[in-house]
Amino acid sequence: MANLLDVLKEKLEGKNVRIVFPEGNDERVLAAAVKLNETAYVTPVVLGNADELKATADKAGVSVAGLEIIDPATSELRSELIASFVERRKGKATEEQAEKMMNDGNYFGTMLVHTGKAAGLVSGAAHSTADTVRPALQIIKTKPGVAKTSGVFFMLRDDEQYVFGDCAINPTLEASDLAEIAVESAKTAQSFGMDPKVAMLSFSTKGSAKTPETEKVAEATRLAQDKKAEAGLDNVVIDGEFQFDAAFVPSVAAKKAPESPIQGDANVFVFPSLEAGNIGYKIAQRLGGFDAIGPILQGLNAPVNDLSRGCSTDDVYDLAIITAAQTL
């Protein structure tokens, strides 16, 4: 399998997709933006005070020459974005409240996406997931038919490529939520050239244990199998419930789930809870040596993606490429 990022760069060549970075004062973000600005894949739009950004750039050993910088405090776009925000919130925010909101880089940047002045946003290096996601849910909002946004990671190692979800957004999930995440994760995998085989994970395989937790995953599997046809995913395999080894190791699958269409060849894994998903991806990343790109938010009307606060410059760069590719 060709490296995902190399494939995406080929698709993005010459597109110069405008991606907003609200955290211009973060050295990692600024260094990634400078690197992206040298490509024809992404045109970075960095938010912050120009003098402060230059000082940050000097500290990071990079130059901001030629980089598009917008200061939310003084931008000529403020009045337009404030009016648009008030209209979008439909009585939930006054003009005075909107004025304060536009001082927040995440809100200002999300409004740039909403008004078409940028195609996507990458944040989270210096903010919590909630700080990144809240403006997106209020302004960008979810697509019709999607109840909740969710966060997946692309897990990459050499020629191996997997999708893990939900690892970032929803602390508690009902069976219907898990089913929706399964379908949206399959769509995400497809949109990046994968042939998704979706495993619904638990600590039970095909009824080997029966508890409310395992029954929830079994019900989610049934719901996802019903929902996939509505989403145009008739040929996508979604099955469960599986222990991870039964979904990933052919010899274990042959013993524990011999009738399943998934025989140790799953490549999209839906975790039963945020707790399990977050722990799972970090174990794969830190012990397994996988690159974890994400979280990539699913179900929004435009791409807004969240970095880990422990991210590197390369992580920022890679997530920007993913975000740009979501607009194609």
Short mmCIF file of C-alpha atoms in Angstrom, two decimals:
data_model
loop_
_atom_site.label_atom_id
_atom_site.label_comp_id
_atom_site.label_asym_id
_atom_site.label_seq_id
_atom_site.Cartn_x
_atom_site.Cartn_y
_atom_site.Cartn_z
CA MET A 1 0.00 0.00 0.00
CA ALA A 2 1.35 3.39 -0.97
CA ASN A 3 2.00 5.71 1.92
CA LEU A 4 -1.23 7.58 2.68
CA LEU A 5 0.40 10.98 3.00
CA ASP A 6 2.34 10.60 -0.25
CA VAL A 7 -0.89 9.70 -2.07
CA LEU A 8 -2.66 12.73 -0.58
CA LYS A 9 0.18 15.06 -1.51
CA GLU A 10 -0.09 13.92 -5.12
CA LYS A 11 -3.83 14.67 -5.08
CA LEU A 12 -3.25 18.06 -3.46
CA GLU A 13 -0.44 19.19 -5.74
CA GLY A 14 -1.32 22.64 -7.08
CA LYS A 15 -4.52 22.92 -5.04
CA ASN A 16 -3.12 25.30 -2.37
CA VAL A 17 -6.00 24.60 0.01
CA ARG A 18 -6.42 27.38 2.57
CA ILE A 19 -6.14 25.95 6.10
CA VAL A 20 -6.42 28.13 9.21
CA PHE A 21 -4.09 27.72 12.20
CA PRO A 22 -5.45 29.67 15.20
CA GLU A 23 -2.41 28.91 17.37
CA GLY A 24 0.23 30.97 15.60
CA ASN A 25 2.12 31.64 18.83
CA ASP A 26 2.92 27.94 19.22
CA GLU A 27 6.41 27.17 17.85
CA ARG A 28 5.35 23.76 16.49
CA VAL A 29 2.37 25.22 14.65
CA LEU A 30 4.34 28.11 13.23
CA ALA A 31 7.17 25.85 12.05
CA ALA A 32 4.66 23.53 10.35
CA ALA A 33 2.92 26.50 8.71
CA VAL A 34 6.23 27.78 7.32
CA LYS A 35 6.97 24.30 5.93
CA LEU A 36 3.48 24.05 4.39
CA ASN A 37 3.83 27.49 2.84
CA GLU A 38 6.69 26.13 0.74
CA THR A 39 4.39 23.52 -0.84
CA ALA A 40 1.61 23.69 -3.41
CA TYR A 41 -0.65 21.53 -1.21
CA VAL A 42 -1.70 23.94 1.51
CA THR A 43 -1.78 27.70 1.89
CA PRO A 44 -1.59 28.26 5.66
CA VAL A 45 -3.46 31.16 7.25
CA VAL A 46 -1.93 31.81 10.66
CA LEU A 47 -3.75 33.78 13.36
CA GLY A 48 -1.99 36.02 15.83
CA ASN A 49 -0.22 39.33 16.33
CA ALA A 50 2.44 39.76 13.63
CA ASP A 51 5.13 41.03 16.02
CA GLU A 52 4.51 38.21 18.48
CA LEU A 53 4.56 35.65 15.67
CA LYS A 54 7.86 37.02 14.40
CA ALA A 55 9.33 36.66 17.88
CA THR A 56 8.04 33.07 18.06
CA ALA A 57 9.46 32.38 14.60
CA ASP A 58 12.87 33.74 15.60
CA LYS A 59 12.84 31.46 18.63
CA ALA A 60 11.91 28.49 16.43
CA GLY A 61 14.58 29.38 13.89
CA VAL A 62 12.17 29.94 11.00
CA SER A 63 11.09 32.94 8.92
CA VAL A 64 7.50 34.16 8.56
CA ALA A 65 8.31 36.01 5.33
CA GLY A 66 5.55 35.33 2.82
CA LEU A 67 3.27 33.77 5.41
CA GLU A 68 -0.32 35.04 5.56
CA ILE A 69 -0.95 36.31 9.08
CA ILE A 70 -4.29 37.62 10.35
CA ASP A 71 -4.61 39.32 13.72
CA PRO A 72 -8.17 38.69 14.99
CA ALA A 73 -7.92 41.82 17.17
CA THR A 74 -7.33 44.22 14.28
CA SER A 75 -8.49 42.39 11.16
CA GLU A 76 -10.73 44.24 8.73
CA LEU A 77 -12.78 41.03 8.58
CA ARG A 78 -13.95 41.39 12.19
CA SER A 79 -17.20 43.25 11.53
CA GLU A 80 -18.24 40.82 8.80
CA LEU A 81 -17.46 37.78 10.94
CA ILE A 82 -19.25 39.23 13.96
CA ALA A 83 -22.42 39.85 11.94
CA SER A 84 -22.23 36.39 10.38
CA PHE A 85 -21.72 34.77 13.79
CA VAL A 86 -24.78 36.51 15.25
CA GLU A 87 -26.84 35.35 12.28
CA ARG A 88 -25.51 31.80 12.53
CA ARG A 89 -26.29 31.54 16.25
CA LYS A 90 -29.88 32.66 15.64
CA GLY A 91 -30.50 34.62 18.82
CA LYS A 92 -28.08 32.65 21.01
CA ALA A 93 -25.41 35.36 20.87
CA THR A 94 -25.64 39.15 20.95
CA GLU A 95 -23.36 41.40 18.92
CA GLU A 96 -21.49 42.25 22.11
CA GLN A 97 -20.96 38.57 22.88
CA ALA A 98 -19.87 37.95 19.29
CA GLU A 99 -17.34 40.77 19.59
CA LYS A 100 -15.72 38.97 22.51
CA MET A 101 -15.90 35.59 20.74
CA MET A 102 -13.94 36.92 17.78
CA ASN A 103 -11.01 37.62 20.11
CA ASP A 104 -10.74 33.84 20.46
CA GLY A 105 -8.62 32.39 17.66
CA ASN A 106 -10.64 29.21 17.44
CA TYR A 107 -13.90 31.11 16.97
CA PHE A 108 -12.34 33.59 14.55
CA GLY A 109 -10.74 30.77 12.56
CA THR A 110 -13.92 28.70 12.49
CA MET A 111 -15.80 31.72 11.16
CA LEU A 112 -13.23 32.04 8.37
CA VAL A 113 -14.14 28.48 7.40
CA HIS A 114 -17.88 29.10 7.72
CA THR A 115 -17.72 32.18 5.50
CA GLY A 116 -15.63 30.42 2.85
CA LYS A 117 -12.45 32.40 3.45
CA ALA A 118 -10.69 29.17 4.34
CA ALA A 119 -11.45 25.53 3.62
CA GLY A 120 -10.53 23.95 6.95
CA LEU A 121 -8.98 24.48 10.38
CA VAL A 122 -6.34 22.75 12.50
CA SER A 123 -6.05 23.55 16.20
CA GLY A 124 -5.45 21.86 19.56
CA ALA A 125 -1.68 22.13 20.03
CA ALA A 126 -2.27 24.56 22.88
CA HIS A 127 -6.00 24.06 23.48
CA SER A 128 -8.21 21.29 24.78
CA THR A 129 -10.32 19.25 22.41
CA ALA A 130 -13.39 21.03 23.77
CA ASP A 131 -11.91 24.42 22.85
CA THR A 132 -11.46 23.25 19.26
CA VAL A 133 -14.69 21.29 18.87
CA ARG A 134 -17.13 23.69 20.54
CA PRO A 135 -16.86 26.45 17.89
CA ALA A 136 -17.10 23.82 15.15
CA LEU A 137 -20.31 22.37 16.57
CA GLN A 138 -21.83 25.84 17.06
CA ILE A 139 -20.82 27.24 13.68
CA ILE A 140 -19.90 24.52 11.18
CA LYS A 141 -22.39 22.01 12.64
CA THR A 142 -22.90 18.37 11.72
CA LYS A 143 -24.08 17.10 8.37
CA PRO A 144 -27.75 16.18 7.92
CA GLY A 145 -28.40 12.75 9.41
CA VAL A 146 -25.37 12.84 11.71
CA ALA A 147 -26.24 13.14 15.39
CA LYS A 148 -22.72 13.47 16.81
CA THR A 149 -19.30 14.30 15.54
CA SER A 150 -16.61 11.76 16.41
CA GLY A 151 -12.83 11.63 16.24
CA VAL A 152 -10.75 8.99 14.49
CA PHE A 153 -7.02 8.46 14.13
CA PHE A 154 -5.20 7.13 11.12
CA MET A 155 -2.64 4.71 12.54
CA LEU A 156 0.30 4.34 10.13
CA ARG A 157 3.38 2.12 10.28
CA ASP A 158 5.36 1.29 7.15
CA ASP A 159 2.72 -0.09 4.75
CA GLU A 160 0.15 -0.72 7.49
CA GLN A 161 -2.83 1.65 7.70
CA TYR A 162 -5.75 1.48 10.14
CA VAL A 163 -8.53 3.72 11.43
CA PHE A 164 -9.35 3.87 15.17
CA GLY A 165 -12.47 5.59 16.53
CA ASP A 166 -13.92 7.23 18.59
CA CYS A 167 -10.70 8.17 20.36
CA ALA A 168 -11.30 11.84 21.06
CA ILE A 169 -14.80 13.25 21.44
CA ASN A 170 -17.67 11.34 23.11
CA PRO A 171 -17.18 10.11 26.71
CA THR A 172 -20.34 7.99 26.68
CA LEU A 173 -21.86 6.21 23.73
CA GLU A 174 -25.15 4.41 23.22
CA ALA A 175 -25.55 1.59 20.72
CA SER A 176 -26.97 4.02 18.15
CA ASP A 177 -23.92 6.29 18.59
CA LEU A 178 -21.50 3.40 18.08
CA ALA A 179 -23.40 2.39 14.94
CA GLU A 180 -23.16 5.92 13.56
CA ILE A 181 -19.42 6.04 14.33
CA ALA A 182 -18.95 2.73 12.52
CA VAL A 183 -20.66 4.06 9.39
CA GLU A 184 -18.88 7.43 9.48
CA SER A 185 -15.52 5.72 10.07
CA ALA A 186 -16.13 3.48 7.06
CA LYS A 187 -16.86 6.60 4.98
CA THR A 188 -13.67 8.25 6.22
CA ALA A 189 -11.61 5.17 5.37
CA GLN A 190 -13.16 5.01 1.90
CA SER A 191 -12.53 8.70 1.25
CA PHE A 192 -8.82 8.06 1.79
CA GLY A 193 -8.65 5.10 -0.56
CA MET A 194 -9.11 2.24 1.90
CA ASP A 195 -11.39 -0.77 1.47
CA PRO A 196 -12.93 -0.66 4.96
CA LYS A 197 -13.58 -3.76 7.03
CA VAL A 198 -15.07 -2.49 10.27
CA ALA A 199 -14.72 -4.39 13.54
CA MET A 200 -16.88 -3.45 16.53
CA LEU A 201 -14.65 -4.09 19.54
CA SER A 202 -15.48 -5.42 22.98
CA PHE A 203 -14.08 -7.85 25.55
CA SER A 204 -16.30 -10.55 24.05
CA THR A 205 -16.35 -12.27 20.67
CA LYS A 206 -19.70 -13.26 19.20
CA GLY A 207 -21.42 -13.73 22.54
CA SER A 208 -18.57 -15.35 24.47
CA ALA A 209 -19.53 -13.06 27.35
CA LYS A 210 -22.90 -11.49 27.99
CA THR A 211 -23.05 -8.24 29.96
CA PRO A 212 -24.80 -4.93 29.31
CA GLU A 213 -21.52 -3.68 27.79
CA THR A 214 -21.14 -6.55 25.32
CA GLU A 215 -24.82 -6.52 24.45
CA LYS A 216 -24.55 -2.82 23.62
CA VAL A 217 -21.79 -3.55 21.09
CA ALA A 218 -23.75 -6.46 19.61
CA GLU A 219 -26.78 -4.16 19.20
CA ALA A 220 -24.58 -1.44 17.71
CA THR A 221 -23.32 -3.96 15.16
CA ARG A 222 -26.89 -4.81 14.11
CA LEU A 223 -27.80 -1.12 13.82
CA ALA A 224 -24.66 -0.34 11.82
CA GLN A 225 -25.39 -3.16 9.41
CA ASP A 226 -28.84 -1.65 8.85
CA LYS A 227 -27.50 1.91 8.52
CA LYS A 228 -24.76 1.15 6.03
CA ALA A 229 -27.21 0.62 3.15
CA GLU A 230 -28.73 4.07 3.75
CA ALA A 231 -25.21 5.52 3.57
CA GLY A 232 -24.43 3.81 0.26
CA LEU A 233 -22.05 1.36 1.91
CA ASP A 234 -23.79 -1.87 0.91
CA ASN A 235 -20.52 -3.61 0.07
CA VAL A 236 -18.71 -2.54 3.24
CA VAL A 237 -18.24 -5.23 5.89
CA ILE A 238 -19.21 -4.24 9.45
CA ASP A 239 -19.22 -7.01 12.04
CA GLY A 240 -18.86 -7.68 15.75
CA GLU A 241 -18.67 -7.93 18.56
CA PHE A 242 -14.97 -8.84 18.57
CA GLN A 243 -12.10 -8.96 20.95
CA PHE A 244 -9.22 -7.22 19.23
CA ASP A 245 -7.27 -10.39 18.55
CA ALA A 246 -10.30 -12.02 16.89
CA ALA A 247 -10.60 -9.03 14.57
CA PHE A 248 -6.89 -8.82 13.79
CA VAL A 249 -5.32 -12.29 13.91
CA PRO A 250 -6.55 -14.80 11.29
CA SER A 251 -5.83 -17.87 13.42
CA VAL A 252 -7.77 -16.43 16.36
CA ALA A 253 -10.66 -15.39 14.10
CA ALA A 254 -10.86 -18.93 12.71
CA LYS A 255 -11.36 -20.28 16.24
CA LYS A 256 -13.51 -17.55 17.79
CA ALA A 257 -15.57 -16.26 14.84
CA PRO A 258 -15.36 -18.84 12.02
CA GLU A 259 -18.60 -17.63 10.39
CA SER A 260 -17.66 -13.95 10.33
CA PRO A 261 -16.84 -12.15 7.07
CA ILE A 262 -13.93 -10.61 8.99
CA GLN A 263 -11.16 -13.16 9.39
CA GLY A 264 -8.39 -11.24 11.08
CA ASP A 265 -8.34 -8.64 8.31
CA ALA A 266 -10.21 -5.72 9.90
CA ASN A 267 -8.69 -2.30 9.21
CA VAL A 268 -11.25 -0.01 10.89
CA PHE A 269 -11.73 -0.49 14.62
CA VAL A 270 -14.64 1.01 16.57
CA PHE A 271 -13.96 1.06 20.29
CA PRO A 272 -16.84 0.65 22.77
CA SER A 273 -16.00 3.81 24.71
CA LEU A 274 -13.82 6.89 24.54
CA GLU A 275 -11.81 5.50 27.44
CA ALA A 276 -10.96 2.33 25.51
CA GLY A 277 -10.30 4.18 22.26
CA ASN A 278 -8.01 6.79 23.75
CA ILE A 279 -5.99 4.18 25.64
CA GLY A 280 -5.89 1.89 22.60
CA TYR A 281 -4.50 4.40 20.13
CA LYS A 282 -1.88 5.65 22.59
CA ILE A 283 -0.68 2.08 23.26
CA ALA A 284 -0.38 1.46 19.50
CA GLN A 285 1.46 4.77 19.11
CA ARG A 286 3.85 4.52 22.04
CA LEU A 287 4.48 0.77 22.25
CA GLY A 288 3.68 -0.29 18.70
CA GLY A 289 5.55 2.48 16.92
CA PHE A 290 2.57 3.64 14.86
CA ASP A 291 2.22 7.24 13.72
CA ALA A 292 -1.11 8.52 14.99
CA ILE A 293 -2.56 11.20 12.73
CA GLY A 294 -5.56 12.94 14.20
CA PRO A 295 -7.98 13.14 15.71
CA ILE A 296 -9.82 13.70 12.46
CA LEU A 297 -13.34 14.91 13.16
CA GLN A 298 -16.13 13.15 11.30
CA GLY A 299 -19.61 14.30 10.41
CA LEU A 300 -19.01 18.08 10.16
CA ASN A 301 -20.01 20.23 7.19
CA ALA A 302 -16.37 21.37 6.78
CA PRO A 303 -13.13 19.90 8.11
CA VAL A 304 -12.05 21.08 11.54
CA ASN A 305 -9.40 18.86 13.12
CA ASP A 306 -7.89 18.64 16.56
CA LEU A 307 -4.25 18.13 17.48
CA SER A 308 -2.95 16.48 20.61
CA ARG A 309 -1.27 18.93 22.96
CA GLY A 310 1.73 16.58 22.87
CA CYS A 311 2.00 16.93 19.08
CA SER A 312 5.18 17.54 17.10
CA THR A 313 5.74 19.88 14.17
CA ASP A 314 5.44 16.84 11.87
CA ASP A 315 2.08 15.97 13.46
CA VAL A 316 0.79 19.48 12.69
CA TYR A 317 2.05 19.24 9.11
CA ASP A 318 0.53 15.78 8.55
CA LEU A 319 -2.86 16.71 10.01
CA ALA A 320 -2.96 19.79 7.78
CA ILE A 321 -2.44 17.53 4.75
CA ILE A 322 -5.28 15.28 5.92
CA THR A 323 -7.51 18.30 6.54
CA ALA A 324 -6.82 19.70 3.09
CA ALA A 325 -7.55 16.32 1.53
CA GLN A 326 -10.96 16.24 3.25
CA THR A 327 -11.98 19.21 1.10
CA LEU A 328 -11.37 17.43 -2.22
#
